Every structure is written in structure tokens, then in C-alpha cells.
CSV table of C-alpha atoms and ligand atoms in Angstrom, one decimal:
chain,number,residue,atom,x,y,z
R,13,MET,CA,-85.8,-56.6,-70.7
R,14,THR,CA,-88.6,-57.4,-68.3
R,15,PRO,CA,-90.4,-54.5,-66.6
R,16,ALA,CA,-89.1,-55.9,-63.3
R,17,SER,CA,-85.5,-55.6,-64.6
R,18,PHE,CA,-86.1,-52.1,-65.9
R,19,ALA,CA,-87.6,-51.0,-62.6
R,20,PHE,CA,-84.7,-52.6,-60.7
R,21,LEU,CA,-81.9,-51.1,-62.8
R,22,THR,CA,-83.5,-47.6,-63.0
R,23,GLY,CA,-84.2,-47.8,-59.3
R,24,ILE,CA,-80.5,-48.2,-58.6
R,25,VAL,CA,-79.7,-45.2,-60.8
R,26,ARG,CA,-82.3,-43.1,-59.1
R,27,ALA,CA,-81.1,-44.0,-55.6
R,28,ARG,CA,-77.4,-43.4,-56.4
R,29,SER,CA,-77.6,-40.2,-58.6
R,30,GLY,CA,-81.2,-38.9,-58.4
R,31,GLY,CA,-81.5,-39.4,-62.2
R,32,VAL,CA,-85.0,-40.4,-63.3
R,33,ILE,CA,-85.1,-42.7,-66.3
R,34,GLY,CA,-88.6,-43.0,-67.9
R,35,PRO,CA,-90.2,-46.1,-69.4
R,36,ASP,CA,-89.6,-44.7,-72.9
R,37,GLN,CA,-85.8,-44.7,-72.3
R,38,GLY,CA,-85.2,-48.4,-72.4
R,39,TYR,CA,-83.2,-47.9,-75.6
R,40,MET,CA,-80.7,-45.7,-73.6
R,41,LEU,CA,-80.0,-48.6,-71.2
R,42,GLU,CA,-79.5,-50.9,-74.2
R,43,THR,CA,-77.1,-48.7,-76.0
R,44,ARG,CA,-75.1,-47.2,-73.1
R,45,LEU,CA,-74.8,-50.5,-71.2
R,46,ALA,CA,-73.9,-52.7,-74.2
R,47,PRO,CA,-70.1,-52.4,-73.6
R,48,LEU,CA,-70.5,-53.1,-69.9
R,49,LEU,CA,-72.6,-56.3,-70.7
R,50,LYS,CA,-69.9,-57.4,-73.2
R,51,ARG,CA,-67.0,-56.8,-70.7
R,52,GLU,CA,-68.9,-58.7,-68.0
R,53,GLY,CA,-69.9,-61.5,-70.3
R,54,LEU,CA,-73.6,-60.9,-69.6
R,55,PRO,CA,-76.1,-61.7,-72.4
R,56,SER,CA,-78.8,-59.2,-71.5
R,57,LEU,CA,-79.9,-56.4,-69.2
R,58,ASP,CA,-82.0,-59.0,-67.4
R,59,ALA,CA,-78.7,-60.8,-66.7
R,60,LEU,CA,-77.2,-57.6,-65.4
R,61,ALA,CA,-80.2,-57.1,-63.1
R,62,ALA,CA,-79.7,-60.6,-61.8
R,63,ARG,CA,-76.0,-59.9,-61.2
R,64,LEU,CA,-76.7,-56.7,-59.4
R,65,ARG,CA,-79.1,-58.5,-57.1
R,66,GLN,CA,-76.0,-60.4,-55.8
R,67,PRO,CA,-74.1,-59.0,-52.8
R,68,GLY,CA,-70.7,-57.4,-53.5
R,69,THR,CA,-71.7,-55.7,-56.7
R,70,ASP,CA,-71.5,-52.1,-55.4
R,71,ALA,CA,-68.7,-51.0,-57.9
R,72,LEU,CA,-70.7,-52.5,-60.8
R,73,ALA,CA,-73.9,-50.6,-59.7
R,74,GLN,CA,-71.9,-47.4,-59.5
R,75,GLU,CA,-70.3,-48.0,-62.9
R,76,MET,CA,-73.7,-48.6,-64.4
R,77,THR,CA,-75.1,-45.4,-62.8
R,78,GLU,CA,-72.2,-43.3,-64.2
R,79,LEU,CA,-72.7,-44.8,-67.7
R,80,LEU,CA,-76.3,-43.6,-67.6
R,81,THR,CA,-75.5,-40.0,-66.8
R,82,THR,CA,-75.7,-37.4,-69.6
R,83,ASN,CA,-72.4,-35.5,-69.8
R,84,GLU,CA,-73.1,-33.0,-72.6
R,85,SER,CA,-71.4,-29.7,-72.1
R,86,SER,CA,-69.7,-26.8,-74.0
R,87,PHE,CA,-67.7,-23.7,-73.4
R,88,PHE,CA,-69.7,-20.6,-72.4
R,89,ARG,CA,-72.9,-22.7,-72.7
R,90,ASP,CA,-75.9,-20.4,-73.4
R,91,GLY,CA,-73.7,-17.3,-73.2
R,92,LYS,CA,-76.1,-15.3,-70.9
R,93,PRO,CA,-75.0,-16.7,-67.5
R,94,PHE,CA,-71.4,-15.8,-68.3
R,95,GLU,CA,-72.4,-12.2,-69.3
R,96,HIS,CA,-74.1,-11.9,-65.9
R,97,LEU,CA,-71.1,-13.3,-64.1
R,98,ARG,CA,-68.9,-10.7,-65.9
R,99,THR,CA,-70.8,-8.0,-64.1
R,100,LEU,CA,-71.1,-9.9,-60.8
R,101,ILE,CA,-67.4,-10.6,-60.2
R,102,PRO,CA,-66.4,-7.0,-59.9
R,103,ARG,CA,-69.2,-6.4,-57.5
R,104,LEU,CA,-68.2,-9.3,-55.3
R,105,HIS,CA,-64.6,-8.2,-55.5
R,106,ALA,CA,-65.6,-4.8,-54.2
R,107,ALA,CA,-67.7,-6.2,-51.4
R,108,ARG,CA,-65.0,-8.6,-50.1
R,109,PRO,CA,-62.0,-7.7,-47.9
R,110,PRO,CA,-58.6,-7.7,-49.7
R,111,GLY,CA,-57.0,-11.1,-50.0
R,112,GLN,CA,-60.2,-13.1,-49.3
R,113,LYS,CA,-60.6,-15.9,-51.8
R,114,LEU,CA,-63.6,-15.7,-54.1
R,115,ARG,CA,-65.0,-19.3,-54.4
R,116,ILE,CA,-66.9,-20.5,-57.4
R,117,TRP,CA,-68.5,-23.9,-57.6
R,118,SER,CA,-69.3,-25.7,-60.9
R,119,ALA,CA,-71.6,-28.4,-59.5
R,120,ALA,CA,-72.1,-31.2,-62.1
R,121,CYS,CA,-69.1,-29.8,-64.1
R,122,SER,CA,-69.0,-32.8,-66.5
R,123,THR,CA,-65.8,-32.6,-68.7
R,124,GLY,CA,-64.8,-29.1,-67.3
R,125,GLN,CA,-65.9,-26.7,-70.0
R,126,GLU,CA,-68.0,-24.7,-67.5
R,127,ALA,CA,-65.1,-24.3,-65.0
R,128,TYR,CA,-62.6,-23.3,-67.6
R,129,SER,CA,-65.1,-20.8,-69.2
R,130,ILE,CA,-65.3,-19.2,-65.8
R,131,SER,CA,-61.6,-19.1,-65.4
R,132,ILE,CA,-61.2,-17.6,-68.9
R,133,LEU,CA,-63.8,-14.9,-68.0
R,134,ILE,CA,-61.9,-14.1,-64.8
R,135,ALA,CA,-58.6,-13.8,-66.7
R,136,GLU,CA,-60.3,-11.4,-69.1
R,137,LEU,CA,-61.6,-9.3,-66.2
R,138,GLN,CA,-58.2,-9.3,-64.6
R,139,GLU,CA,-56.5,-8.1,-67.8
R,140,ALA,CA,-59.0,-5.2,-68.0
R,141,ASP,CA,-58.8,-4.3,-64.3
R,142,PRO,CA,-55.5,-4.6,-62.5
R,143,GLY,CA,-57.3,-4.2,-59.2
R,144,LEU,CA,-58.7,-7.7,-59.7
R,145,ARG,CA,-55.3,-9.3,-60.2
R,146,THR,CA,-54.6,-9.4,-56.4
R,147,ARG,CA,-57.9,-11.2,-55.7
R,148,PRO,CA,-57.4,-15.0,-55.2
R,149,PHE,CA,-60.0,-17.2,-57.0
R,150,GLU,CA,-60.9,-20.8,-56.6
R,151,ILE,CA,-63.0,-22.7,-59.1
R,152,LEU,CA,-64.1,-26.1,-57.8
R,153,GLY,CA,-65.6,-28.5,-60.4
R,154,THR,CA,-67.5,-31.5,-59.0
R,155,ASP,CA,-69.3,-34.4,-60.6
R,156,ILE,CA,-70.5,-37.8,-59.8
R,157,THR,CA,-68.9,-39.4,-62.8
R,158,ALA,CA,-65.3,-40.4,-62.5
R,159,ALA,CA,-64.6,-40.6,-66.2
R,160,VAL,CA,-65.7,-37.0,-66.9
R,161,LEU,CA,-63.7,-35.7,-63.9
R,162,GLU,CA,-60.6,-37.3,-65.4
R,163,ARG,CA,-61.2,-35.5,-68.6
R,164,ALA,CA,-61.9,-32.2,-66.8
R,165,ARG,CA,-58.5,-32.5,-65.0
R,166,ALA,CA,-56.7,-33.2,-68.2
R,167,GLY,CA,-58.2,-30.0,-69.8
R,168,LEU,CA,-57.7,-31.5,-73.2
R,169,TYR,CA,-60.4,-31.0,-75.9
R,170,SER,CA,-61.1,-32.0,-79.4
R,171,GLN,CA,-61.4,-29.6,-82.3
R,172,PHE,CA,-65.2,-30.2,-82.2
R,173,GLU,CA,-65.4,-29.4,-78.5
R,174,VAL,CA,-63.5,-26.1,-78.8
R,175,GLN,CA,-65.5,-25.1,-81.8
R,176,ARG,CA,-68.6,-25.1,-79.7
R,177,GLY,CA,-68.7,-21.8,-77.8
R,178,LEU,CA,-65.1,-20.6,-77.9
R,179,PRO,CA,-64.4,-17.5,-80.1
R,180,ILE,CA,-61.3,-18.3,-82.2
R,181,ARG,CA,-59.3,-15.5,-80.5
R,182,THR,CA,-60.0,-16.9,-77.1
R,183,LEU,CA,-59.0,-20.4,-78.3
R,184,MET,CA,-55.7,-19.1,-79.7
R,185,LYS,CA,-54.9,-17.1,-76.5
R,186,ARG,CA,-56.0,-19.6,-73.8
R,187,PHE,CA,-55.2,-23.0,-75.3
R,188,THR,CA,-52.2,-24.7,-76.8
R,189,GLN,CA,-52.4,-27.2,-79.7
R,190,GLU,CA,-51.3,-30.7,-78.9
R,191,GLU,CA,-51.5,-33.3,-81.7
R,192,GLY,CA,-54.7,-32.1,-83.1
R,193,ARG,CA,-56.3,-31.4,-79.8
R,194,TRP,CA,-56.4,-28.3,-77.6
R,195,ARG,CA,-55.1,-28.0,-74.0
R,196,VAL,CA,-56.1,-25.3,-71.7
R,197,LYS,CA,-53.1,-23.1,-70.7
R,198,PRO,CA,-51.6,-23.6,-67.2
R,199,GLU,CA,-52.7,-20.1,-66.0
R,200,ILE,CA,-56.4,-20.9,-66.9
R,201,ALA,CA,-56.2,-24.3,-65.3
R,202,ALA,CA,-54.4,-23.0,-62.1
R,203,PRO,CA,-57.5,-21.7,-60.2
R,204,CYS,CA,-59.5,-24.9,-61.2
R,205,ARG,CA,-59.7,-28.0,-59.1
R,206,PHE,CA,-61.9,-31.0,-59.7
R,207,GLN,CA,-63.2,-33.5,-57.2
R,208,SER,CA,-65.9,-36.1,-56.9
R,209,PHE,CA,-69.2,-35.0,-55.3
R,210,ASN,CA,-72.7,-36.4,-55.4
R,211,LEU,CA,-75.3,-33.7,-55.4
R,212,LEU,CA,-77.5,-36.0,-53.3
R,213,GLY,CA,-74.8,-35.7,-50.5
R,214,ASP,CA,-74.2,-32.9,-48.0
R,215,PRO,CA,-72.3,-29.9,-49.7
R,216,ARG,CA,-71.3,-28.5,-46.3
R,217,ILE,CA,-68.1,-30.5,-46.7
R,218,LEU,CA,-67.2,-28.3,-49.7
R,219,GLY,CA,-67.6,-25.0,-47.7
R,220,ARG,CA,-69.3,-21.7,-48.7
R,221,PHE,CA,-69.3,-20.3,-52.2
R,222,ASP,CA,-69.7,-16.8,-53.7
R,223,VAL,CA,-71.0,-18.2,-57.0
R,224,ILE,CA,-72.5,-21.6,-57.8
R,225,PHE,CA,-73.2,-22.9,-61.3
R,226,CYS,CA,-75.6,-25.9,-61.1
R,227,ARG,CA,-76.7,-26.1,-64.7
R,228,ASN,CA,-78.3,-28.9,-66.8
R,229,VAL,CA,-78.4,-31.5,-64.1
R,230,LEU,CA,-81.6,-30.8,-62.1
R,231,ILE,CA,-83.6,-31.6,-65.2
R,232,TYR,CA,-82.8,-35.3,-64.6
R,233,PHE,CA,-84.2,-35.2,-61.0
R,234,ASP,CA,-87.8,-35.4,-59.7
R,235,VAL,CA,-89.2,-32.4,-57.9
R,236,PRO,CA,-88.6,-33.5,-54.3
R,237,THR,CA,-84.9,-34.3,-55.2
R,238,LYS,CA,-84.6,-30.9,-57.0
R,239,ALA,CA,-85.9,-29.2,-53.9
R,240,ARG,CA,-83.6,-31.0,-51.5
R,241,VAL,CA,-80.5,-30.3,-53.7
R,242,LEU,CA,-81.4,-26.7,-54.2
R,243,GLU,CA,-82.0,-26.1,-50.5
R,244,ARG,CA,-78.6,-27.6,-49.6
R,245,ILE,CA,-76.9,-25.5,-52.3
R,246,ALA,CA,-78.7,-22.3,-51.2
R,247,ALA,CA,-77.3,-22.8,-47.7
R,248,GLN,CA,-73.8,-22.8,-49.0
R,249,LEU,CA,-74.3,-19.6,-51.0
R,250,ALA,CA,-73.1,-16.2,-49.8
R,251,PRO,CA,-76.0,-13.8,-49.1
R,252,ASP,CA,-74.9,-11.6,-52.0
R,253,GLY,CA,-73.8,-14.5,-54.2
R,254,ALA,CA,-75.5,-16.0,-57.2
R,255,LEU,CA,-76.7,-19.4,-58.3
R,256,TYR,CA,-76.9,-20.0,-62.0
R,257,LEU,CA,-79.3,-22.7,-63.3
R,258,GLY,CA,-79.7,-24.1,-66.8
R,259,ALA,CA,-81.9,-22.4,-69.4
R,260,ALA,CA,-84.6,-25.0,-69.0
R,261,GLU,CA,-84.4,-25.1,-65.1
R,262,THR,CA,-86.1,-23.1,-62.4
R,263,ALA,CA,-86.3,-23.0,-58.7
R,264,ILE,CA,-89.7,-21.2,-58.7
R,265,GLY,CA,-92.3,-23.5,-57.4
R,266,VAL,CA,-89.6,-26.0,-56.3
R,267,THR,CA,-88.2,-24.3,-53.2
R,268,ARG,CA,-88.6,-21.0,-51.3
R,269,ALA,CA,-84.9,-21.0,-50.2
R,270,LEU,CA,-83.9,-19.2,-53.4
R,271,ALA,CA,-85.3,-16.1,-55.1
R,272,PRO,CA,-84.6,-15.0,-58.7
R,273,LEU,CA,-82.3,-11.9,-58.9
R,274,PRO,CA,-84.2,-8.9,-60.3
R,275,GLY,CA,-84.9,-9.2,-64.0
R,276,GLU,CA,-83.3,-12.7,-64.2
R,277,ARG,CA,-85.0,-16.0,-64.9
R,278,THR,CA,-82.2,-18.5,-64.2
R,279,VAL,CA,-80.0,-16.5,-61.7
R,280,TYR,CA,-80.9,-16.8,-58.0
R,281,GLY,CA,-79.8,-15.6,-54.7
R,282,PRO,CA,-80.6,-17.0,-51.2
R,283,ALA,CA,-84.1,-15.9,-50.3
R,284,ARG,CA,-84.2,-13.6,-47.3
R,285,THR,CA,-86.2,-14.7,-44.3
R,286,GLU,CA,-89.2,-12.6,-43.2
R,287,ALA,CA,-87.0,-11.3,-40.3
R,288,GLU,CA,-84.2,-10.3,-42.6
R,289,ARG,CA,-86.6,-8.6,-45.0
R,290,LEU,CA,-88.0,-6.5,-42.1
R,291,ARG,CA,-84.6,-5.6,-40.9
R,292,ALA,CA,-83.4,-4.5,-44.4
U,13,SAM,C1,-75.5,-32.4,-68.9
U,13,SAM,S1,-74.1,-32.4,-67.8
U,13,SAM,C2,-74.0,-30.6,-67.4
U,13,SAM,C3,-72.6,-30.1,-67.5
U,13,SAM,C4,-72.5,-28.6,-67.3
U,13,SAM,N1,-73.0,-28.2,-66.0
U,13,SAM,C5,-73.2,-27.8,-68.3
U,13,SAM,O1,-74.3,-27.2,-68.1
U,13,SAM,O2,-72.7,-27.8,-69.5
U,13,SAM,C6,-74.8,-33.1,-66.3
U,13,SAM,C7,-73.7,-33.7,-65.4
U,13,SAM,O3,-74.3,-34.0,-64.1
U,13,SAM,C8,-73.7,-35.0,-63.6
U,13,SAM,N2,-74.5,-35.6,-62.5
U,13,SAM,C9,-75.7,-36.3,-62.6
U,13,SAM,N3,-76.2,-36.7,-61.4
U,13,SAM,C10,-75.3,-36.1,-60.5
U,13,SAM,C11,-75.3,-36.1,-59.1
U,13,SAM,N4,-76.2,-36.8,-58.4
U,13,SAM,N5,-74.3,-35.5,-58.5
U,13,SAM,C12,-73.3,-34.9,-59.2
U,13,SAM,N6,-73.3,-34.8,-60.5
U,13,SAM,C13,-74.3,-35.5,-61.2
U,13,SAM,C14,-73.4,-36.0,-64.7
U,13,SAM,O4,-72.4,-36.9,-64.4
U,13,SAM,C15,-73.1,-35.0,-65.8
U,13,SAM,O5,-71.7,-34.8,-66.0
């Protein structure tokens, strides 16, 4: 592939998803786009670049972008954020009027494991505390990639996927076996909804949230994009809510709209303005 084709193709991905693909990742384009080239009858990535320079190729450009996203996920990924959430939910429940829905956003939800892990955690909390059973919850999973959203909605996982992060007792209790695969039970799926949303867009259309998980996606963005995305997310977060980032991600030095919660490295709340700090 010529450097011009590489720059053109990765420029499309960056403009559409924010994802930065470095010059050492040419192999990724080769491997992930091979089936697309075959289907389109294109002999090379240079030919794909030439095709995408033609008008009327918007759908192809989007398909290429989605093929180049990394969709790795697992249940209860990294453990710690979910332990934090286990203590946060009862506090948010106590702070909200009865009947008010607690809204949780799994931004960049990939194949849905994060959203379903949150739903399982809430079910566990509700079993332990009957007071929580009357609290309505909504878990919204969003992603840019249509194929992963389809999988998230199906809630059907392979043996390998459920083995990553799910204790066997949780698996037996919250899933049913279906021809060698595992389907999340209806009561766990019920609070979860999945829809397409590009993090480069305006999240005001999704409303306000008490909890936001935005994990393992910012790592693919450059710093100005991270800042813009985080600032828009922060504006949608309740003042006493929490934003969970991935283990390798930070908002420190990226934006001042968020402040780490005391003693936490990857859990943030909206930063208070100087006026708010003085009033407190
Ligand atoms: C590595 S997965 C993270 C999944 C999950 N949050 C976790 O931590 O396990 C990253 C996801 O981000 C999505 N993504 C990438 N760019 C995006 C964008 N601009 N808007 C929304 N989702 C995006 C990808 O499609 C992919 O499913």
C-alpha cells in the first residue's frame, strides 16, 4: 500500500470514529480488510482507497471504519470498577426520590458484556436489599459498530466468552444454555437497551446519566479528541454520579471537567466550578 493510500484510509477512520491508526499498524488494515476487498472484488488496499475517493461510497467508508475498531470485551472486566459500583448504587438510590429511574450508560459497549455485568450486579444488590427492588434502572449500551450492537442485543455468548470473568455460580444463575452457547436471562436483559451512538457526536440526545462507563475506547483517540469526548460526557453526568474509565486511561492532564473521586484512579465525578467549591 502506498503511503498516500495509508494516509487516506486511516484519515477516513479518524474522521469517522476518532480512532488513530499508526504507521506501524499497516498489517491491521491488511488482515481486517481482506474479506472486504474480496467481497468488493478489489485487488489491494490501494484499489480500496481509489474506490473510496469516488462519490457515493459513504456506506463502504463506514463499513471499513467499523471493521477497524477493536471490540475486545469481557464480563466484569478488571473487577475493580464493578466493586466500586457495588458501593455507589446504594448511595445513589438513597439520594434519589422514590421512583426516579437510575440511568447507567455503557458508552462503547461493544458486544454487551459491560452492560450485562452491570445488570447482574444490580440484580445481586436487589436480592440483598429489598428496598432496591422498587428502584427502576435503565442500562443503555451504545457503540459505533453495528455488528457488535447486534451481538449485544442477542445476549448470546460462547463458552470462551463466559469463562472470561464470570464466576460459575453467576453463569448458572443468570444465563441459560442454548446449543453450546449461553444466553443472558430475560430479567438480566430487561433493563438493558442497545443503540448506535458515535462518541464524536453530541451525547445530549441520550439524556443525563447517574453512572457512565466509558472504558477502553479513549485509548484509541488523540488527546484533543479525548478531551472533547470527556467534556461532553462530563456534562451528561449527575453531580454525584461517577464516570468509570479503563485501567490504562486517565482524564488527568486531558480535561479539567472531571476530577478523580477520592482514592480512585479511574473513577471520576464532574469537577466542581470555583463558585460551587466556594458555596460548598
Ligand atoms: C475495546 S472495546 C471496549 C468495550 C468495553 N467498554 C470494555 O471495556 O470491555 C471498544 C469499543 O469502542 C467502540 N468505538 C470505537 N470508536 C467509537 C466511537 N467513536 N463511538 C462509539 N464507539 C466507538 C468500538 O466499536 C468497540 O466496540
